[in-house]
Amino acid sequence: MSHQMILFALCFALAADNDVLAFSTQGHHRSSSSSSSSSSRLNLYLDGKSGPVHPSSSNTEIITDTTRLGNLQVPTVGVGTISWSSNKMLELENLELQSLVNTACASNAALFDTAERYGSHLKTALGLGWGETEKLICKFLESAPTTTTTSSTTTSPVVATKFTPTPWRTTVESVVEACQDSCERLGVEQLDLYQLHMPDIVQPLRAFGKAQSKDEIYWQGLAECYNRGLVKNVGVCNYGPTLLEKCQDKLAQYNVPLASNQIAYSLLGRHDGAQSTLDYCNANNIKVLAFYPFAMGLLTGKYNNNVSSQNLARETLTTLTTNKKTMLEGLDLQKYAKGGTGAIPEGGIAPLLTVLEEVAQRNGKTVAQVALNYIICKGAIPIPGARSSLQLQDNIGATGWRLSDQEVSLLETTADSLGFGFDGAGFKRTSEKFVGYGVEKWSLD
């Protein structure tokens, strides 16, 4: 490998990736239902009933709310793993994450979304982080207690991972080899869902007029993995209707269905083609996986003082003092929350949070659970990040019930009246990636 390629690889690693290439943890956290007493202020409502349910191993909430993802039956809420990493440099160990996986398996909520590039950013920069999160998931699932509960809605743990398009991956076989490597790291012979992490936008020679898309090669690679039996389902990420149709046509030549498309989608993120993409996917039996379902925490209320602390769960209150977001991300999120700058009017998202609180109180749920349930009602699977069992169990509270059509309409009307949408914060954007040498963009057209 040339010195230039090595330098580019290091820059690409330092960019790390999120469901977009990112620098730090996306904090998805919860809020709790209101209560008049300070002692119950931090309770989580997990079952939709009038009283609080305290998460514990002896009182595990079992998800019976499932949906179809290709040929799989999966929970209606997934678990994002972009922020997962080992607590040790040379060993795979994280007791908090192991507890989360144990809870997910016991709760019938084990749908994990990961990628070959997910892992500690420091380790990735040193060449040690590639595939770390896949290896962690393998270890955690192997150590998780097996459940004896079976029913028509019981699902086995499902892991979705991703192939990262890069300039040096130029053949069908490069996709197959990467798939086999992911199988090995995850300890399986066949992946549940194998996704292209993004369109082939990483083009370091674009400025010199030498950009050359390898999308069709990658589609053929997905088909080859499917027909060799290496994967149960194939999917893509950050594709709009035009690219989706082209991908479907190519896969159809090999009798391979397109199972999923992962995009940024939330109550605040339905613009710039997101809603039309979801509509296309729903009409064509392509399941949408929604990342940034909380708009990087904005829809939990954690950035707005006008949201009552009674509606913030323990995990959300904790993150107010242990926020892992970068300074740039924090500044951008405060602009959305407070407004008064640029295209965001004074008050920011406060009017939407007021309505979210009202809907949450009527349903005995949290603001964040309403935000997740909205996505479920639209036919997509939200993929909120989670780093603890408490976060996971609050996510589970978004399942097993549905907002009314009137509530969905009210939320959308209020969100639209803000006059702006969520486009990301800091280097984490909904339609672009920092890729080492600069920023590359895509559009959901």
Tab-separated table of C-alpha atoms in Angstrom:
chain	number	residue	atom	x	y	z
A	1	MET	CA	0.000	0.000	0.000
A	2	SER	CA	1.388	3.441	-0.941
A	3	HIS	CA	2.188	6.086	1.655
A	4	GLN	CA	-0.716	8.157	0.316
A	5	MET	CA	-3.139	5.268	0.781
A	6	ILE	CA	-1.889	4.616	4.307
A	7	LEU	CA	-2.388	8.294	5.168
A	8	PHE	CA	-5.895	8.233	3.711
A	9	ALA	CA	-6.719	5.040	5.626
A	10	LEU	CA	-5.626	6.683	8.875
A	11	CYS	CA	-7.750	9.775	8.158
A	12	PHE	CA	-10.681	7.551	7.271
A	13	ALA	CA	-10.255	5.638	10.526
A	14	LEU	CA	-10.082	8.838	12.532
A	15	ALA	CA	-13.362	9.907	10.952
A	16	ALA	CA	-14.851	6.716	12.449
A	17	ASP	CA	-18.468	6.194	11.511
A	18	ASN	CA	-21.838	6.519	12.969
A	19	ASP	CA	-24.825	5.619	10.930
A	20	VAL	CA	-22.876	8.490	9.506
A	21	LEU	CA	-19.104	8.754	10.069
A	22	ALA	CA	-18.836	10.369	13.475
A	23	PHE	CA	-16.447	11.431	16.213
A	24	SER	CA	-18.285	10.682	19.439
A	25	THR	CA	-21.149	8.945	21.117
A	26	GLN	CA	-24.694	9.746	20.041
A	27	GLY	CA	-26.523	10.079	23.354
A	28	HIS	CA	-30.008	8.631	23.102
A	29	HIS	CA	-31.661	8.895	26.466
A	30	ARG	CA	-35.036	8.740	28.018
A	31	SER	CA	-37.516	10.735	30.009
A	32	SER	CA	-40.012	9.355	32.513
A	33	SER	CA	-43.744	9.890	32.965
A	34	SER	CA	-44.909	12.685	35.219
A	35	SER	CA	-45.581	12.179	38.892
A	36	SER	CA	-46.588	14.590	41.618
A	37	SER	CA	-44.140	13.348	44.217
A	38	SER	CA	-40.379	13.681	44.107
A	39	SER	CA	-39.960	10.044	45.118
A	40	SER	CA	-41.761	8.812	42.004
A	41	ARG	CA	-40.331	11.507	39.767
A	42	LEU	CA	-37.699	9.157	38.382
A	43	ASN	CA	-39.908	6.141	37.765
A	44	LEU	CA	-40.115	4.590	34.314
A	45	TYR	CA	-43.437	3.495	32.849
A	46	LEU	CA	-42.640	0.392	30.863
A	47	ASP	CA	-45.960	-1.365	30.404
A	48	GLY	CA	-48.419	1.389	29.516
A	49	LYS	CA	-50.290	0.974	32.801
A	50	SER	CA	-51.029	3.708	35.303
A	51	GLY	CA	-48.353	2.694	37.775
A	52	PRO	CA	-44.564	2.621	37.582
A	53	VAL	CA	-42.609	-0.521	36.790
A	54	HIS	CA	-39.070	-0.549	38.117
A	55	PRO	CA	-36.652	-2.299	35.767
A	56	SER	CA	-35.038	-5.314	37.339
A	57	SER	CA	-34.003	-8.815	36.404
A	58	SER	CA	-36.950	-10.199	38.356
A	59	ASN	CA	-39.486	-8.065	36.518
A	60	THR	CA	-38.442	-8.255	32.886
A	61	GLU	CA	-40.713	-6.654	30.337
A	62	ILE	CA	-41.243	-9.092	27.453
A	63	ILE	CA	-41.779	-7.541	24.036
A	64	THR	CA	-44.609	-9.140	22.043
A	65	ASP	CA	-44.726	-6.246	19.584
A	66	THR	CA	-42.862	-7.446	16.482
A	67	THR	CA	-42.683	-6.719	12.772
A	68	ARG	CA	-41.280	-8.241	9.585
A	69	LEU	CA	-37.811	-7.377	8.351
A	70	GLY	CA	-37.206	-9.356	5.192
A	71	ASN	CA	-37.631	-12.996	6.187
A	72	LEU	CA	-37.140	-12.227	9.892
A	73	GLN	CA	-39.569	-11.455	12.716
A	74	VAL	CA	-37.993	-8.727	14.833
A	75	PRO	CA	-38.870	-6.341	17.698
A	76	THR	CA	-40.393	-3.025	16.642
A	77	VAL	CA	-37.507	-1.158	18.344
A	78	GLY	CA	-33.840	-1.944	17.803
A	79	VAL	CA	-30.590	-1.204	19.645
A	80	GLY	CA	-27.946	1.038	18.093
A	81	THR	CA	-24.353	0.124	18.961
A	82	ILE	CA	-22.301	2.978	17.498
A	83	SER	CA	-21.140	4.020	20.980
A	84	TRP	CA	-20.212	0.517	22.153
A	85	SER	CA	-16.604	-0.289	22.945
A	86	SER	CA	-14.538	-2.370	25.308
A	87	ASN	CA	-13.417	-0.880	28.603
A	88	LYS	CA	-9.955	-2.368	28.071
A	89	MET	CA	-7.427	-1.722	25.324
A	90	LEU	CA	-6.443	-5.353	24.693
A	91	GLU	CA	-9.480	-7.252	25.958
A	92	LEU	CA	-13.177	-7.378	25.077
A	93	GLU	CA	-14.904	-6.452	28.310
A	94	ASN	CA	-17.771	-4.163	29.283
A	95	LEU	CA	-19.993	-5.396	32.099
A	96	GLU	CA	-22.597	-2.668	31.548
A	97	LEU	CA	-23.041	-3.683	27.916
A	98	GLN	CA	-23.157	-7.359	28.872
A	99	SER	CA	-26.024	-6.552	31.231
A	100	LEU	CA	-27.797	-4.693	28.430
A	101	VAL	CA	-27.498	-7.671	26.084
A	102	ASN	CA	-28.722	-10.023	28.820
A	103	THR	CA	-31.760	-7.815	29.333
A	104	ALA	CA	-32.410	-7.538	25.590
A	105	CYS	CA	-32.363	-11.308	25.155
A	106	ALA	CA	-34.597	-11.884	28.179
A	107	SER	CA	-37.007	-9.192	26.970
A	108	ASN	CA	-37.369	-10.457	23.400
A	109	ALA	CA	-35.792	-7.148	22.375
A	110	ALA	CA	-32.524	-8.354	20.861
A	111	LEU	CA	-32.274	-6.519	17.528
A	112	PHE	CA	-28.782	-5.061	17.322
A	113	ASP	CA	-27.576	-2.756	14.559
A	114	THR	CA	-23.809	-2.564	14.153
A	115	ALA	CA	-21.126	-2.215	11.479
A	116	GLU	CA	-17.665	-3.494	10.701
A	117	ARG	CA	-16.286	-0.009	11.365
A	118	TYR	CA	-17.869	0.383	14.805
A	119	GLY	CA	-15.425	0.317	17.681
A	120	SER	CA	-13.357	2.531	19.941
A	121	HIS	CA	-12.265	5.584	17.940
A	122	LEU	CA	-8.823	5.542	19.571
A	123	LYS	CA	-8.338	1.880	18.730
A	124	THR	CA	-9.561	2.469	15.195
A	125	ALA	CA	-6.993	5.227	14.740
A	126	LEU	CA	-4.310	2.798	15.925
A	127	GLY	CA	-5.552	0.067	13.596
A	128	LEU	CA	-7.061	-2.013	16.420
A	129	GLY	CA	-10.716	-0.986	16.383
A	130	TRP	CA	-11.974	-2.486	13.120
A	131	GLY	CA	-14.735	-4.969	13.935
A	132	GLU	CA	-14.494	-4.458	17.700
A	133	THR	CA	-18.231	-3.978	18.196
A	134	GLU	CA	-19.022	-7.074	16.123
A	135	LYS	CA	-16.675	-9.062	18.353
A	136	LEU	CA	-18.246	-7.563	21.482
A	137	ILE	CA	-21.746	-8.525	20.345
A	138	CYS	CA	-20.566	-12.064	19.647
A	139	LYS	CA	-19.070	-12.382	23.125
A	140	PHE	CA	-22.093	-10.835	24.847
A	141	LEU	CA	-24.586	-13.048	23.025
A	142	GLU	CA	-22.562	-16.158	23.812
A	143	SER	CA	-22.585	-15.191	27.500
A	144	ALA	CA	-26.240	-14.157	27.643
A	145	PRO	CA	-28.586	-16.559	29.499
A	146	THR	CA	-30.844	-18.502	27.168
A	147	THR	CA	-34.553	-17.800	27.509
A	148	THR	CA	-37.053	-20.626	27.930
A	149	THR	CA	-40.057	-18.476	27.017
A	150	THR	CA	-41.432	-19.260	23.570
A	151	SER	CA	-44.496	-18.006	21.743
A	152	SER	CA	-45.584	-16.968	18.286
A	153	THR	CA	-44.006	-13.567	18.927
A	154	THR	CA	-40.724	-14.788	20.450
A	155	THR	CA	-37.735	-13.862	18.291
A	156	SER	CA	-34.150	-15.046	18.294
A	157	PRO	CA	-31.422	-12.411	18.668
A	158	VAL	CA	-30.927	-10.581	15.376
A	159	VAL	CA	-27.745	-8.751	14.389
A	160	ALA	CA	-27.592	-6.382	11.417
A	161	THR	CA	-24.142	-5.265	10.303
A	162	LYS	CA	-22.737	-3.158	7.483
A	163	PHE	CA	-20.161	-3.128	4.694
A	164	THR	CA	-18.229	0.142	4.350
A	165	PRO	CA	-17.632	1.315	0.759
A	166	THR	CA	-14.026	2.464	0.355
A	167	PRO	CA	-11.821	3.358	-2.614
A	168	TRP	CA	-9.797	0.151	-2.306
A	169	ARG	CA	-12.829	-2.147	-2.330
A	170	THR	CA	-13.405	-2.405	-6.059
A	171	THR	CA	-14.734	-5.915	-6.743
A	172	VAL	CA	-17.666	-8.194	-6.012
A	173	GLU	CA	-15.315	-10.482	-4.142
A	174	SER	CA	-14.279	-7.632	-1.830
A	175	VAL	CA	-17.882	-7.503	-0.586
A	176	VAL	CA	-17.941	-11.265	-0.109
A	177	GLU	CA	-14.647	-11.244	1.789
A	178	ALA	CA	-15.848	-8.453	4.069
A	179	CYS	CA	-19.060	-10.388	4.697
A	180	GLN	CA	-17.098	-13.504	5.611
A	181	ASP	CA	-14.946	-11.452	7.997
A	182	SER	CA	-18.086	-10.087	9.691
A	183	CYS	CA	-19.446	-13.637	9.982
A	184	GLU	CA	-16.239	-14.709	11.679
A	185	ARG	CA	-16.235	-11.783	14.113
A	186	LEU	CA	-19.896	-12.343	14.971
A	187	GLY	CA	-19.382	-16.095	15.340
A	188	VAL	CA	-22.052	-17.088	12.807
A	189	GLU	CA	-22.170	-18.881	9.488
A	190	GLN	CA	-24.897	-16.605	8.133
A	191	LEU	CA	-25.615	-12.923	8.845
A	192	ASP	CA	-29.181	-11.895	9.610
A	193	LEU	CA	-28.962	-8.625	7.659
A	194	TYR	CA	-26.016	-7.310	5.645
A	195	GLN	CA	-26.216	-3.639	4.658
A	196	LEU	CA	-24.227	-1.228	2.526
A	197	HIS	CA	-23.344	1.535	4.974
A	198	MET	CA	-23.858	4.314	2.428
A	199	PRO	CA	-23.790	5.022	-1.298
A	200	ASP	CA	-20.294	4.988	-2.782
A	201	ILE	CA	-19.587	8.624	-1.942
A	202	VAL	CA	-15.986	8.267	-0.721
A	203	GLN	CA	-14.211	9.582	-3.804
A	204	PRO	CA	-10.843	11.150	-2.887
A	205	LEU	CA	-10.097	11.887	-6.567
A	206	ARG	CA	-13.409	13.650	-7.189
A	207	ALA	CA	-11.696	17.052	-7.214
A	208	PHE	CA	-9.544	15.820	-10.097
A	209	GLY	CA	-12.544	14.639	-12.119
A	210	LYS	CA	-11.812	10.966	-11.517
A	211	ALA	CA	-14.753	9.908	-9.357
A	212	GLN	CA	-16.098	6.501	-10.309
A	213	SER	CA	-19.104	4.990	-8.530
A	214	LYS	CA	-18.898	1.337	-7.516
A	215	ASP	CA	-22.519	1.087	-6.370
A	216	GLU	CA	-23.433	-1.560	-8.969
A	217	ILE	CA	-20.398	-3.625	-8.023
A	218	TYR	CA	-21.478	-3.501	-4.381
A	219	TRP	CA	-25.053	-4.482	-5.297
A	220	GLN	CA	-23.667	-7.488	-7.146
A	221	GLY	CA	-21.583	-8.228	-4.068
A	222	LEU	CA	-24.686	-8.250	-1.864
A	223	ALA	CA	-26.388	-10.599	-4.309
A	224	GLU	CA	-23.376	-12.904	-4.295
A	225	CYS	CA	-23.374	-13.021	-0.482
A	226	TYR	CA	-27.096	-13.823	-0.504
A	227	ASN	CA	-26.849	-16.555	-3.125
A	228	ARG	CA	-23.844	-18.147	-1.421
A	229	GLY	CA	-25.912	-18.397	1.769
A	230	LEU	CA	-23.714	-16.013	3.723
A	231	VAL	CA	-26.634	-13.706	4.552
A	232	LYS	CA	-30.353	-14.089	5.198
A	233	ASN	CA	-31.218	-10.567	4.040
A	234	VAL	CA	-29.546	-7.630	2.333
A	235	GLY	CA	-30.124	-3.928	2.849
A	236	VAL	CA	-28.741	-0.459	2.185
A	237	CYS	CA	-28.357	2.803	4.092
A	238	ASN	CA	-28.940	6.420	3.114
A	239	TYR	CA	-30.597	5.597	-0.215
A	240	GLY	CA	-33.385	7.730	-1.712
A	241	PRO	CA	-36.116	6.396	-4.043
A	242	THR	CA	-34.054	6.810	-7.242
A	243	LEU	CA	-31.083	4.807	-5.966
A	244	LEU	CA	-33.383	2.305	-4.258
A	245	GLU	CA	-35.133	1.537	-7.531
A	246	LYS	CA	-31.820	1.037	-9.341
A	247	CYS	CA	-30.589	-1.221	-6.538
A	248	GLN	CA	-33.799	-3.257	-6.582
A	249	ASP	CA	-33.557	-3.717	-10.345
A	250	LYS	CA	-29.965	-4.946	-10.111
A	251	LEU	CA	-30.694	-7.306	-7.213
A	252	ALA	CA	-33.746	-8.667	-9.046
A	253	GLN	CA	-31.433	-9.887	-11.817
A	254	TYR	CA	-30.049	-12.304	-9.227
A	255	ASN	CA	-33.432	-13.069	-7.594
A	256	VAL	CA	-32.452	-11.211	-4.427
A	257	PRO	CA	-35.000	-9.048	-2.559
A	258	LEU	CA	-33.994	-5.771	-0.924
A	259	ALA	CA	-35.066	-6.063	2.717
A	260	SER	CA	-34.191	-2.717	4.298
A	261	ASN	CA	-33.005	0.871	3.993
A	262	GLN	CA	-31.546	2.720	6.978
A	263	ILE	CA	-32.002	6.506	7.000
A	264	ALA	CA	-32.130	9.387	9.441
A	265	TYR	CA	-35.798	9.733	10.365
A	266	SER	CA	-37.640	11.260	13.291
A	267	LEU	CA	-40.490	13.600	14.101
A	268	LEU	CA	-37.982	16.417	13.483
A	269	GLY	CA	-36.359	14.720	10.496
A	270	ARG	CA	-38.961	14.165	7.776
A	271	HIS	CA	-37.638	16.774	5.325
A	272	ASP	CA	-35.056	16.600	2.535
A	273	GLY	CA	-36.555	13.443	1.085
A	274	ALA	CA	-36.789	11.422	4.310
A	275	GLN	CA	-40.594	11.168	4.260
A	276	SER	CA	-40.801	10.411	0.535
A	277	THR	CA	-38.139	7.745	0.993
A	278	LEU	CA	-40.107	6.153	3.826
A	279	ASP	CA	-43.267	6.240	1.707
A	280	TYR	CA	-41.448	4.561	-1.187
A	281	CYS	CA	-40.066	1.873	1.106
A	282	ASN	CA	-43.452	1.168	2.701
A	283	ALA	CA	-44.995	0.809	-0.769
A	284	ASN	CA	-42.242	-1.560	-1.925
A	285	ASN	CA	-41.937	-3.850	1.108
A	286	ILE	CA	-38.595	-2.380	2.170
A	287	LYS	CA	-38.364	-1.924	5.923
A	288	VAL	CA	-36.910	1.407	7.021
A	289	LEU	CA	-34.534	1.406	9.985
A	290	ALA	CA	-34.494	4.892	11.491
A	291	PHE	CA	-31.311	6.273	13.015
A	292	TYR	CA	-31.295	9.565	14.944
A	293	PRO	CA	-34.836	8.754	16.171
A	294	PHE	CA	-34.409	11.310	18.992
A	295	ALA	CA	-32.601	13.870	16.810
A	296	MET	CA	-29.484	13.317	18.934
A	297	GLY	CA	-31.413	13.726	22.189
A	298	LEU	CA	-33.491	16.801	21.288
A	299	LEU	CA	-36.740	14.805	21.372
A	300	THR	CA	-36.082	13.557	24.903
A	301	GLY	CA	-36.367	17.085	26.288
A	302	LYS	CA	-32.935	16.989	27.887
A	303	TYR	CA	-31.846	20.260	26.234
A	304	ASN	CA	-34.934	22.288	27.146
A	305	ASN	CA	-35.519	23.773	30.604
A	306	ASN	CA	-39.258	24.014	29.997
A	307	VAL	CA	-39.612	20.215	30.075
A	308	SER	CA	-40.548	19.154	33.587
A	309	SER	CA	-37.955	17.058	35.411
A	310	GLN	CA	-40.866	14.768	36.234
A	311	ASN	CA	-40.734	13.683	32.599
A	312	LEU	CA	-37.002	12.975	32.579
A	313	ALA	CA	-35.888	9.476	33.513
A	314	ARG	CA	-32.894	8.662	35.656
A	315	GLU	CA	-30.698	8.001	32.652
A	316	THR	CA	-31.548	11.327	31.054
A	317	LEU	CA	-30.951	13.238	34.285
A	318	THR	CA	-27.578	11.541	34.628
A	319	THR	CA	-26.491	12.540	31.131
A	320	LEU	CA	-27.168	16.190	31.872
A	321	THR	CA	-23.987	16.118	33.945
A	322	THR	CA	-22.067	13.406	32.044
A	323	ASN	CA	-22.681	14.456	28.437
A	324	LYS	CA	-20.255	12.842	25.993
A	325	LYS	CA	-21.072	15.038	23.039
A	326	THR	CA	-18.411	17.274	21.559
A	327	MET	CA	-18.471	21.019	22.099
A	328	LEU	CA	-19.555	21.610	18.481
A	329	GLU	CA	-22.396	19.109	18.829
A	330	GLY	CA	-23.522	20.711	22.069
A	331	LEU	CA	-23.556	24.186	20.560
A	332	ASP	CA	-25.593	23.039	17.557
A	333	LEU	CA	-28.073	21.144	19.723
A	334	GLN	CA	-28.571	24.197	21.945
A	335	LYS	CA	-29.410	26.211	18.817
A	336	TYR	CA	-32.154	23.742	17.950
A	337	ALA	CA	-33.379	23.654	21.527
A	338	LYS	CA	-33.387	27.395	22.254
A	339	GLY	CA	-33.563	28.991	18.802
A	340	GLY	CA	-32.987	32.656	18.108
A	341	THR	CA	-30.144	32.036	15.642
A	342	GLY	CA	-30.136	31.727	11.869
A	343	ALA	CA	-33.121	29.846	10.460
A	344	ILE	CA	-34.270	28.674	13.902
A	345	PRO	CA	-36.717	31.115	15.516
A	346	GLU	CA	-36.739	32.039	19.203
A	347	GLY	CA	-37.960	29.120	21.308
A	348	GLY	CA	-36.536	26.460	19.028
A	349	ILE	CA	-38.272	23.115	19.442
A	350	ALA	CA	-40.065	24.122	22.661
A	351	PRO	CA	-43.557	24.193	21.054
A	352	LEU	CA	-43.106	20.606	19.838
A	353	LEU	CA	-41.863	19.415	23.230
A	354	THR	CA	-44.930	20.939	24.891
A	355	VAL	CA	-47.213	18.865	22.676
A	356	LEU	CA	-45.024	15.779	23.137
A	357	GLU	CA	-45.379	16.146	26.917
A	358	GLU	CA	-49.145	16.427	26.652
A	359	VAL	CA	-49.369	13.312	24.485
A	360	ALA	CA	-46.970	11.448	26.779
A	361	GLN	CA	-49.020	12.261	29.875
A	362	ARG	CA	-52.248	11.119	28.229
A	363	ASN	CA	-50.669	7.784	27.373
A	364	GLY	CA	-48.759	7.266	30.633
A	365	LYS	CA	-45.504	7.302	28.691
A	366	THR	CA	-42.350	9.388	28.445
A	367	VAL	CA	-41.596	12.055	25.870
A	368	ALA	CA	-38.891	9.849	24.359
A	369	GLN	CA	-41.193	6.835	24.188
A	370	VAL	CA	-43.739	8.915	22.274
A	371	ALA	CA	-40.977	9.963	19.845
A	372	LEU	CA	-40.114	6.300	19.235
A	373	ASN	CA	-43.727	5.213	18.960
A	374	TYR	CA	-44.336	7.876	16.338
A	375	ILE	CA	-41.689	6.214	14.131
A	376	ILE	CA	-43.263	2.794	14.695
A	377	CYS	CA	-46.634	4.216	13.683
A	378	LYS	CA	-45.070	5.407	10.418
A	379	GLY	CA	-44.006	1.848	9.564
A	380	ALA	CA	-40.294	2.096	10.435
A	381	ILE	CA	-38.095	0.507	13.105
A	382	PRO	CA	-36.366	3.114	15.296
A	383	ILE	CA	-32.768	2.302	16.197
A	384	PRO	CA	-31.986	4.367	19.303
A	385	GLY	CA	-28.539	4.038	20.773
A	386	ALA	CA	-28.333	2.363	24.175
A	387	ARG	CA	-25.459	1.777	26.569
A	388	SER	CA	-27.275	0.466	29.642
A	389	SER	CA	-30.111	-1.836	30.619
A	390	LEU	CA	-32.003	1.178	31.930
A	391	GLN	CA	-31.918	2.866	28.544
A	392	LEU	CA	-32.960	-0.360	26.836
A	393	GLN	CA	-35.890	-0.907	29.177
A	394	ASP	CA	-37.105	2.618	28.604
A	395	ASN	CA	-36.962	1.942	24.850
A	396	ILE	CA	-39.130	-1.118	25.411
A	397	GLY	CA	-41.773	1.201	26.852
A	398	ALA	CA	-42.313	2.504	23.301
A	399	THR	CA	-43.717	-0.873	22.208
A	400	GLY	CA	-47.019	-2.648	22.788
A	401	TRP	CA	-49.203	0.397	22.128
A	402	ARG	CA	-49.804	2.953	19.382
A	403	LEU	CA	-50.506	6.648	19.127
A	404	SER	CA	-53.905	7.467	17.693
A	405	ASP	CA	-54.187	8.871	14.165
A	406	GLN	CA	-55.201	12.176	15.722
A	407	GLU	CA	-52.093	12.247	17.922
A	408	VAL	CA	-49.826	11.456	14.968
A	409	SER	CA	-51.435	14.255	12.978
A	410	LEU	CA	-51.110	16.701	15.890
A	411	LEU	CA	-47.424	15.900	16.336
A	412	GLU	CA	-46.692	16.287	12.622
A	413	THR	CA	-48.614	19.560	12.345
A	414	THR	CA	-46.749	20.962	15.346
A	415	ALA	CA	-43.372	19.815	14.017
A	416	ASP	CA	-44.093	21.301	10.590
A	417	SER	CA	-45.110	24.625	12.149
A	418	LEU	CA	-41.580	25.027	13.570
A	419	GLY	CA	-40.348	25.890	10.094
A	420	PHE	CA	-37.129	23.875	10.332
A	421	GLY	CA	-35.946	20.286	10.597
A	422	PHE	CA	-33.055	18.432	12.202
A	423	ASP	CA	-29.949	18.186	9.998
A	424	GLY	CA	-27.453	16.929	12.563
A	425	ALA	CA	-24.983	18.522	14.954
A	426	GLY	CA	-21.237	19.026	14.904
A	427	PHE	CA	-19.653	16.567	12.472
A	428	LYS	CA	-22.630	14.216	12.755
A	429	ARG	CA	-24.946	15.118	9.910
A	430	THR	CA	-28.013	13.442	8.446
A	431	SER	CA	-26.919	13.711	4.804
A	432	GLU	CA	-23.145	13.981	4.779
A	433	LYS	CA	-20.025	12.393	6.210
A	434	PHE	CA	-16.611	13.631	7.145
A	435	VAL	CA	-14.356	11.088	5.444
A	436	GLY	CA	-10.838	12.126	6.317
A	437	TYR	CA	-9.977	14.234	3.277
A	438	GLY	CA	-13.155	16.322	3.505
A	439	VAL	CA	-16.934	16.118	3.524
A	440	GLU	CA	-18.978	14.021	1.107
A	441	LYS	CA	-22.750	14.370	0.742
A	442	TRP	CA	-25.719	12.394	-0.528
A	443	SER	CA	-29.369	13.199	-1.076
A	444	LEU	CA	-32.553	11.174	-0.601
A	445	ASP	CA	-33.979	11.936	-4.018
